[in-house]
Amino acid sequence: MHSLLPEPARRTAAWCVVALLVTGVAAVGIWLCVTFKTAVTPVLLALLGSALLGPLHRRLLKMKVQRSLAAGLTCAAVVAVVGGAVYIVVRALIESGDQIVASVKKAAESVTKYFGAAGTSLDDMASNAKDLLGKFGGTAASGVISGLSTVGEMIAMAVLALLLVFFFLRDSERAMGSLRSLAPGDSADSVEAVARRAFEAIEGFMRGTTIIAFIDATCITIGLLILGVPGAVGLGALVFVGAYIPYLGAFLSGAVAILVALADRGFVIALWALGVVLAVQVLEGHILQPMIQSRTVQMHPAVVMLAITAGASVAGILGMLLAVPLTAAASGVVSELRGRYEGSPSGAASAASSEDAAGRS
C-alpha cells in the first residue's frame, strides 16, 4: 500500500509519526514531572545548583581537597552566600518596604485621578476588602494555613535540593560511570558525550546569567541611588532575581523601579530611571550577552519566550525559572547529536549519495 504513495508523501508521513512519538513521550514525561513535582523539583534545582557550583568544586579538587570535603565546603559556601544575600535583601525590603508600598499606592492614586476608576477609589476598595475579610474570615484563615504549609514544603524542598547538590558534586564521576554502564551496545561514548554537553549547556547558562544579573542589579542600583529613588537596594535585588527569567523578569523588575520613581520623585526622575533601565538593557543585550554567553548555548529570543510561556503554564513561577536552562540543555543535546550524525560515516555516505544523485541528474 505504501508503494502507491510518492516518495515525498512517505517521508512526510514518517516524520509525522516521529513527531507524534516524540510529542507523546514528552507529554508523558511532563505529566510524570507534574505528578511527582515534590520529588522532581529538588532534583532539577540540585542540577542547576550543581551546574552553578561546579567550577568552585573542581577548583577545590585541583587543590588536592578530598571529594567529600570539597563538596561539603562548596555547599557551606553557597549556604553562606545565599543566606547573606537573603539577609541583605530582606533587611533592605523591610527598611524600604513602606516607602515602596507608599510610592506604588501614590502612583495608583495618580492613575486613578488621571483616568478615573468608575467612581471607585482606593479607600473604597480597602473598605470592601475589610468587609470581605470579615465575611470570609474562615476562608482567609484556611488560606493562611495553606500558605504556611506551602512555605514549609518549599523549605523542605530547598533542604533536599542542598543535600542532592552535595551528592551530585561528590559522586559526579561515579554517576557518569553508572550512565555508561546503562548505555546499550557500543553507545556509551555517545551517551556520555550527550550528557556532558547537556550539563555544560546548563552550567554555561547559569554561570553567565548569574554574572549578567549581578552586573545589571549593580548598575541599576547605583543609578537609582544617584537619582534618590527610595528602596534602591531592594529594587536592585528584585532586578537580580528577575534576571533569571530572561526578558520577562527584566521587564517586570524595571517597570516596578520606574513606577516607584514616578510616584516618589515625579515625572522627570521617572524618565531618568527609564533611561537607566534602558541603558542597562542595551548594555546587556549588545555587550554582556555576546561576551559572556557567546561560548555557551545560543537560543533565539522566540524560543526563550515560548519556553518561558510553556514553563509558566506547567509549573508557574518555578516553571519559568526552570524552563530556559532545561531548554538550553535540550538545545545542547540536539547540537551534539547533529554534530555526531553529520560526522558519522553513515551521514557522510548519505551526503555523498545525495551529491552523486545530483550529479547524475
GROMACS .gro file of C-alpha atoms in nm:
model
  361
    1MET     CA    1   0.000   0.000   0.000
    2HIS     CA    2   0.278   0.239   0.091
    3SER     CA    3   0.437   0.183  -0.252
    4LEU     CA    4   0.139   0.358  -0.406
    5LEU     CA    5   0.238   0.681  -0.233
    6PRO     CA    6   0.503   0.909  -0.381
    7GLU     CA    7   0.839   0.941  -0.205
    8PRO     CA    8   0.772   1.292  -0.058
    9ALA     CA    9   0.444   1.171   0.092
   10ARG     CA   10   0.613   0.869   0.254
   11ARG     CA   11   0.885   1.090   0.402
   12THR     CA   12   0.627   1.334   0.534
   13ALA     CA   13   0.428   1.050   0.692
   14ALA     CA   14   0.742   0.908   0.852
   15TRP     CA   15   0.836   1.244   1.002
   16CYS     CA   16   0.479   1.289   1.128
   17VAL     CA   17   0.498   0.954   1.306
   18VAL     CA   18   0.832   1.054   1.462
   19ALA     CA   19   0.687   1.390   1.571
   20LEU     CA   20   0.384   1.220   1.727
   21LEU     CA   21   0.604   0.972   1.913
   22VAL     CA   22   0.833   1.245   2.044
   23THR     CA   23   0.534   1.458   2.146
   24GLY     CA   24   0.373   1.164   2.324
   25VAL     CA   25   0.691   1.079   2.515
   26ALA     CA   26   0.739   1.446   2.609
   27ALA     CA   27   0.376   1.476   2.724
   28VAL     CA   28   0.407   1.164   2.942
   29GLY     CA   29   0.735   1.293   3.084
   30ILE     CA   30   0.582   1.633   3.169
   31TRP     CA   31   0.279   1.463   3.327
   32LEU     CA   32   0.504   1.248   3.543
   33CYS     CA   33   0.710   1.551   3.647
   34VAL     CA   34   0.397   1.744   3.744
   35THR     CA   35   0.252   1.445   3.929
   36PHE     CA   36   0.572   1.387   4.127
   37LYS     CA   37   0.677   1.752   4.143
   38THR     CA   38   0.763   1.731   4.513
   39ALA     CA   39   1.040   1.486   4.426
   40VAL     CA   40   1.129   1.617   4.080
   41THR     CA   41   1.165   1.985   4.175
   42PRO     CA   42   1.453   1.932   4.424
   43VAL     CA   43   1.634   1.720   4.164
   44LEU     CA   44   1.605   1.992   3.898
   45LEU     CA   45   1.708   2.263   4.143
   46ALA     CA   46   2.002   2.049   4.252
   47LEU     CA   47   2.109   2.007   3.890
   48LEU     CA   48   2.103   2.385   3.844
   49GLY     CA   49   2.291   2.435   4.170
   50SER     CA   50   2.549   2.173   4.073
   51ALA     CA   51   2.596   2.342   3.736
   52LEU     CA   52   2.647   2.679   3.904
   53LEU     CA   53   2.880   2.546   4.176
   54GLY     CA   54   3.072   2.301   3.957
   55PRO     CA   55   3.367   2.536   3.886
   56LEU     CA   56   3.422   2.601   4.259
   57HIS     CA   57   3.412   2.229   4.335
   58ARG     CA   58   3.659   2.149   4.058
   59ARG     CA   59   3.892   2.423   4.179
   60LEU     CA   60   3.892   2.269   4.526
   61LEU     CA   61   3.967   1.927   4.376
   62LYS     CA   62   4.264   2.074   4.189
   63MET     CA   63   4.389   2.200   4.526
   64LYS     CA   64   4.400   1.832   4.638
   65VAL     CA   65   4.097   1.863   4.868
   66GLN     CA   66   3.919   1.534   4.933
   67ARG     CA   67   3.597   1.496   4.724
   68SER     CA   68   3.352   1.479   5.015
   69LEU     CA   69   3.519   1.769   5.193
   70ALA     CA   70   3.523   1.973   4.871
   71ALA     CA   71   3.152   1.908   4.816
   72GLY     CA   72   3.077   1.998   5.180
   73LEU     CA   73   3.279   2.321   5.159
   74THR     CA   74   3.103   2.414   4.835
   75CYS     CA   75   2.760   2.360   4.991
   76ALA     CA   76   2.865   2.555   5.302
   77ALA     CA   77   2.983   2.840   5.080
   78VAL     CA   78   2.655   2.854   4.891
   79VAL     CA   79   2.459   2.848   5.218
   80ALA     CA   80   2.670   3.137   5.349
   81VAL     CA   81   2.636   3.339   5.026
   82VAL     CA   82   2.264   3.273   4.980
   83GLY     CA   83   2.195   3.330   5.349
   84GLY     CA   84   2.387   3.657   5.348
   85ALA     CA   85   2.216   3.770   5.028
   86VAL     CA   86   1.872   3.684   5.166
   87TYR     CA   87   1.953   3.873   5.486
   88ILE     CA   88   2.064   4.181   5.291
   89VAL     CA   89   1.762   4.170   5.061
   90VAL     CA   90   1.510   4.112   5.342
   91ARG     CA   91   1.665   4.386   5.554
   92ALA     CA   92   1.660   4.626   5.260
   93LEU     CA   93   1.299   4.541   5.180
   94ILE     CA   94   1.196   4.580   5.545
   95GLU     CA   95   1.368   4.917   5.572
   96SER     CA   96   1.234   5.048   5.243
   97GLY     CA   97   0.922   4.836   5.204
   98ASP     CA   98   0.692   5.103   5.349
   99GLN     CA   99   0.839   5.361   5.110
  100ILE     CA  100   0.793   5.133   4.809
  101VAL     CA  101   0.434   5.044   4.903
  102ALA     CA  102   0.351   5.409   4.968
  103SER     CA  103   0.506   5.505   4.634
  104VAL     CA  104   0.310   5.240   4.447
  105LYS     CA  105  -0.010   5.350   4.622
  106LYS     CA  106   0.062   5.710   4.529
  107ALA     CA  107   0.121   5.607   4.167
  108ALA     CA  108  -0.209   5.417   4.167
  109GLU     CA  109  -0.388   5.723   4.303
  110SER     CA  110  -0.234   5.932   4.025
  111VAL     CA  111  -0.351   5.682   3.764
  112THR     CA  112  -0.700   5.683   3.916
  113LYS     CA  113  -0.702   6.063   3.915
  114TYR     CA  114  -0.596   6.086   3.551
  115PHE     CA  115  -0.804   5.803   3.402
  116GLY     CA  116  -1.083   5.764   3.654
  117ALA     CA  117  -1.200   5.440   3.811
  118ALA     CA  118  -1.578   5.443   3.764
  119GLY     CA  119  -1.630   5.617   4.098
  120THR     CA  120  -1.423   5.365   4.290
  121SER     CA  121  -1.128   5.491   4.494
  122LEU     CA  122  -0.857   5.307   4.678
  123ASP     CA  123  -1.026   5.380   5.010
  124ASP     CA  124  -1.347   5.220   4.879
  125MET     CA  125  -1.150   4.919   4.769
  126ALA     CA  126  -0.986   4.896   5.110
  127SER     CA  127  -1.322   4.914   5.289
  128ASN     CA  128  -1.465   4.650   5.056
  129ALA     CA  129  -1.164   4.431   5.127
  130LYS     CA  130  -1.225   4.467   5.501
  131ASP     CA  131  -1.589   4.367   5.456
  132LEU     CA  132  -1.489   4.065   5.251
  133LEU     CA  133  -1.229   3.971   5.511
  134GLY     CA  134  -1.485   3.988   5.788
  135LYS     CA  135  -1.736   3.791   5.583
  136PHE     CA  136  -1.499   3.518   5.478
  137GLY     CA  137  -1.270   3.502   5.779
  138GLY     CA  138  -1.269   3.124   5.785
  139THR     CA  139  -1.159   3.110   5.422
  140ALA     CA  140  -0.883   3.359   5.493
  141ALA     CA  141  -0.764   3.155   5.790
  142SER     CA  142  -0.754   2.840   5.579
  143GLY     CA  143  -0.563   3.037   5.317
  144VAL     CA  144  -0.306   3.137   5.580
  145ILE     CA  145  -0.270   2.775   5.689
  146SER     CA  146  -0.231   2.669   5.328
  147GLY     CA  147   0.031   2.939   5.280
  148LEU     CA  148   0.224   2.818   5.584
  149SER     CA  149   0.215   2.463   5.455
  150THR     CA  150   0.343   2.586   5.120
  151VAL     CA  151   0.630   2.768   5.291
  152GLY     CA  152   0.711   2.453   5.487
  153GLU     CA  153   0.708   2.248   5.167
  154MET     CA  154   0.940   2.499   4.999
  155ILE     CA  155   1.184   2.485   5.291
  156ALA     CA  156   1.182   2.104   5.281
  157MET     CA  157   1.247   2.105   4.907
  158ALA     CA  158   1.530   2.356   4.950
  159VAL     CA  159   1.697   2.139   5.215
  160LEU     CA  160   1.656   1.830   4.999
  161ALA     CA  161   1.796   2.016   4.698
  162LEU     CA  162   2.101   2.123   4.902
  163LEU     CA  163   2.165   1.763   5.008
  164LEU     CA  164   2.130   1.650   4.648
  165VAL     CA  165   2.378   1.917   4.538
  166PHE     CA  166   2.629   1.766   4.782
  167PHE     CA  167   2.581   1.416   4.641
  168PHE     CA  168   2.578   1.535   4.279
  169LEU     CA  169   2.908   1.717   4.328
  170ARG     CA  170   3.073   1.437   4.523
  171ASP     CA  171   2.957   1.147   4.305
  172SER     CA  172   2.956   1.308   3.961
  173GLU     CA  173   3.220   1.074   3.816
  174ARG     CA  174   3.050   0.768   3.968
  175ALA     CA  175   2.719   0.881   3.818
  176MET     CA  176   2.882   0.910   3.477
  177GLY     CA  177   3.021   0.558   3.513
  178SER     CA  178   2.673   0.429   3.600
  179LEU     CA  179   2.530   0.608   3.296
  180ARG     CA  180   2.791   0.444   3.073
  181SER     CA  181   2.709   0.102   3.215
  182LEU     CA  182   2.339   0.151   3.135
  183ALA     CA  183   2.405   0.259   2.776
  184PRO     CA  184   2.306  -0.010   2.524
  185GLY     CA  185   2.563  -0.167   2.292
  186ASP     CA  186   2.855   0.050   2.188
  187SER     CA  187   2.675   0.379   2.258
  188ALA     CA  188   2.846   0.452   2.593
  189ASP     CA  189   3.074   0.719   2.443
  190SER     CA  190   2.784   0.888   2.265
  191VAL     CA  191   2.564   0.881   2.576
  192GLU     CA  192   2.844   1.027   2.788
  193ALA     CA  193   2.916   1.300   2.532
  194VAL     CA  194   2.547   1.395   2.510
  195ALA     CA  195   2.512   1.403   2.890
  196ARG     CA  196   2.823   1.617   2.931
  197ARG     CA  197   2.707   1.854   2.655
  198ALA     CA  198   2.369   1.899   2.823
  199PHE     CA  199   2.529   1.967   3.161
  200GLU     CA  200   2.781   2.208   3.007
  201ALA     CA  201   2.494   2.399   2.846
  202ILE     CA  202   2.316   2.432   3.182
  203GLU     CA  203   2.644   2.524   3.353
  204GLY     CA  204   2.725   2.793   3.098
  205PHE     CA  205   2.374   2.936   3.111
  206MET     CA  206   2.364   2.951   3.491
  207ARG     CA  207   2.712   3.100   3.523
  208GLY     CA  208   2.654   3.357   3.251
  209THR     CA  209   2.309   3.452   3.381
  210THR     CA  210   2.442   3.499   3.735
  211ILE     CA  211   2.722   3.728   3.617
  212ILE     CA  212   2.485   3.929   3.398
  213ALA     CA  213   2.225   3.951   3.678
  214PHE     CA  214   2.487   4.081   3.920
  215ILE     CA  215   2.609   4.346   3.675
  216ASP     CA  216   2.251   4.453   3.588
  217ALA     CA  217   2.147   4.476   3.953
  218THR     CA  218   2.462   4.671   4.046
  219CYS     CA  219   2.424   4.923   3.762
  220ILE     CA  220   2.052   4.980   3.823
  221THR     CA  221   2.103   5.009   4.200
  222ILE     CA  222   2.377   5.270   4.151
  223GLY     CA  223   2.156   5.461   3.907
  224LEU     CA  224   1.857   5.458   4.142
  225LEU     CA  225   2.074   5.567   4.436
  226ILE     CA  226   2.207   5.861   4.233
  227LEU     CA  227   1.851   5.957   4.140
  228GLY     CA  228   1.742   5.927   4.505
  229VAL     CA  229   1.473   5.667   4.437
  230PRO     CA  230   1.353   5.506   4.763
  231GLY     CA  231   1.426   5.139   4.816
  232ALA     CA  232   1.704   5.133   4.557
  233VAL     CA  233   1.878   4.833   4.717
  234GLY     CA  234   1.556   4.634   4.736
  235LEU     CA  235   1.471   4.720   4.376
  236GLY     CA  236   1.822   4.616   4.272
  237ALA     CA  237   1.771   4.283   4.448
  238LEU     CA  238   1.445   4.243   4.258
  239VAL     CA  239   1.635   4.306   3.932
  240PHE     CA  240   1.892   4.039   4.028
  241VAL     CA  241   1.625   3.776   4.096
  242GLY     CA  242   1.424   3.874   3.788
  243ALA     CA  243   1.727   3.833   3.562
  244TYR     CA  244   1.693   3.453   3.594
  245ILE     CA  245   1.372   3.483   3.390
  246PRO     CA  246   1.509   3.623   3.061
  247TYR     CA  247   1.332   3.922   2.904
  248LEU     CA  248   1.015   3.898   3.116
  249GLY     CA  249   1.193   3.928   3.453
  250ALA     CA  250   1.396   4.232   3.344
  251PHE     CA  251   1.082   4.399   3.207
  252LEU     CA  252   0.880   4.348   3.525
  253SER     CA  253   1.155   4.449   3.768
  254GLY     CA  254   1.242   4.755   3.558
  255ALA     CA  255   0.876   4.856   3.541
  256VAL     CA  256   0.850   4.841   3.921
  257ALA     CA  257   1.159   5.061   3.959
  258ILE     CA  258   1.021   5.318   3.712
  259LEU     CA  259   0.681   5.317   3.884
  260VAL     CA  260   0.838   5.381   4.224
  261ALA     CA  261   1.049   5.664   4.077
  262LEU     CA  262   0.739   5.818   3.916
  263ALA     CA  263   0.538   5.804   4.237
  264ASP     CA  264   0.807   5.935   4.473
  265ARG     CA  265   1.022   6.169   4.264
  266GLY     CA  266   0.799   6.280   3.980
  267PHE     CA  267   0.787   6.252   3.602
  268VAL     CA  268   1.137   6.383   3.526
  269ILE     CA  269   1.313   6.143   3.764
  270ALA     CA  270   1.098   5.861   3.628
  271LEU     CA  271   1.225   5.942   3.280
  272TRP     CA  272   1.582   5.930   3.411
  273ALA     CA  273   1.507   5.595   3.577
  274LEU     CA  274   1.365   5.471   3.247
  275GLY     CA  275   1.686   5.584   3.078
  276VAL     CA  276   1.895   5.392   3.335
  277VAL     CA  277   1.692   5.074   3.285
  278LEU     CA  278   1.707   5.101   2.906
  279ALA     CA  279   2.082   5.172   2.914
  280VAL     CA  280   2.141   4.864   3.128
  281GLN     CA  281   1.926   4.653   2.895
  282VAL     CA  282   2.120   4.779   2.592
  283LEU     CA  283   2.446   4.702   2.775
  284GLU     CA  284   2.320   4.352   2.849
  285GLY     CA  285   2.186   4.278   2.502
  286HIS     CA  286   2.473   4.418   2.295
  287ILE     CA  287   2.779   4.368   2.516
  288LEU     CA  288   2.724   4.137   2.813
  289GLN     CA  289   2.523   3.865   2.640
  290PRO     CA  290   2.760   3.830   2.341
  291MET     CA  291   3.072   3.846   2.558
  292ILE     CA  292   2.963   3.622   2.847
  293GLN     CA  293   2.727   3.371   2.688
  294SER     CA  294   2.868   3.359   2.334
  295ARG     CA  295   3.061   3.040   2.416
  296THR     CA  296   2.760   2.862   2.563
  297VAL     CA  297   2.436   2.753   2.402
  298GLN     CA  298   2.269   3.016   2.184
  299MET     CA  299   1.890   3.032   2.167
  300HIS     CA  300   1.669   3.257   1.961
  301PRO     CA  301   1.461   3.503   2.171
  302ALA     CA  302   1.141   3.350   2.030
  303VAL     CA  303   1.247   3.008   2.159
  304VAL     CA  304   1.321   3.158   2.502
  305MET     CA  305   0.981   3.329   2.520
  306LEU     CA  306   0.799   3.010   2.416
  307ALA     CA  307   0.993   2.813   2.677
  308ILE     CA  308   0.903   3.065   2.949
  309THR     CA  309   0.535   3.056   2.848
  310ALA     CA  310   0.529   2.676   2.846
  311GLY     CA  311   0.707   2.660   3.182
  312ALA     CA  312   0.463   2.907   3.335
  313SER     CA  313   0.164   2.707   3.212
  314VAL     CA  314   0.307   2.384   3.356
  315ALA     CA  315   0.456   2.494   3.691
  316GLY     CA  316   0.400   2.867   3.742
  317ILE     CA  317   0.694   3.080   3.855
  318LEU     CA  318   0.909   2.773   3.923
  319GLY     CA  319   0.843   2.657   3.567
  320MET     CA  320   0.950   2.995   3.433
  321LEU     CA  321   1.278   2.968   3.625
  322LEU     CA  322   1.349   2.612   3.509
  323ALA     CA  323   1.223   2.637   3.151
  324VAL     CA  324   1.516   2.823   2.995
  325PRO     CA  325   1.805   2.618   3.144
  326LEU     CA  326   1.625   2.295   3.056
  327THR     CA  327   1.569   2.426   2.703
  328ALA     CA  328   1.938   2.515   2.690
  329ALA     CA  329   2.021   2.155   2.786
  330ALA     CA  330   1.789   2.020   2.515
  331SER     CA  331   1.946   2.255   2.262
  332GLY     CA  332   2.290   2.135   2.364
  333VAL     CA  333   2.183   1.772   2.321
  334VAL     CA  334   2.041   1.841   1.975
  335SER     CA  335   2.360   2.025   1.877
  336GLU     CA  336   2.577   1.735   1.997
  337LEU     CA  337   2.366   1.475   1.817
  338ARG     CA  338   2.363   1.678   1.497
  339GLY     CA  339   2.740   1.718   1.509
  340ARG     CA  340   2.791   1.345   1.569
  341TYR     CA  341   2.546   1.246   1.295
  342GLU     CA  342   2.700   1.482   1.043
  343GLY     CA  343   3.044   1.348   1.129
  344SER     CA  344   2.941   0.981   1.125
  345PRO     CA  345   3.021   0.751   0.830
  346SER     CA  346   2.650   0.697   0.760
  347GLY     CA  347   2.593   1.069   0.748
  348ALA     CA  348   2.890   1.114   0.515
  349ALA     CA  349   2.770   0.827   0.297
  350SER     CA  350   2.422   0.971   0.272
  351ALA     CA  351   2.565   1.312   0.182
  352ALA     CA  352   2.789   1.150  -0.085
  353SER     CA  353   2.497   0.956  -0.234
  354SER     CA  354   2.295   1.278  -0.249
  355GLU     CA  355   2.580   1.450  -0.433
  356ASP     CA  356   2.609   1.155  -0.680
  357ALA     CA  357   2.236   1.166  -0.746
  358ALA     CA  358   2.254   1.539  -0.807
  359GLY     CA  359   2.547   1.487  -1.048
  360ARG     CA  360   2.359   1.219  -1.247
  361SER     CA  361   2.058   1.441  -1.274
   0.00000   0.00000   0.00000
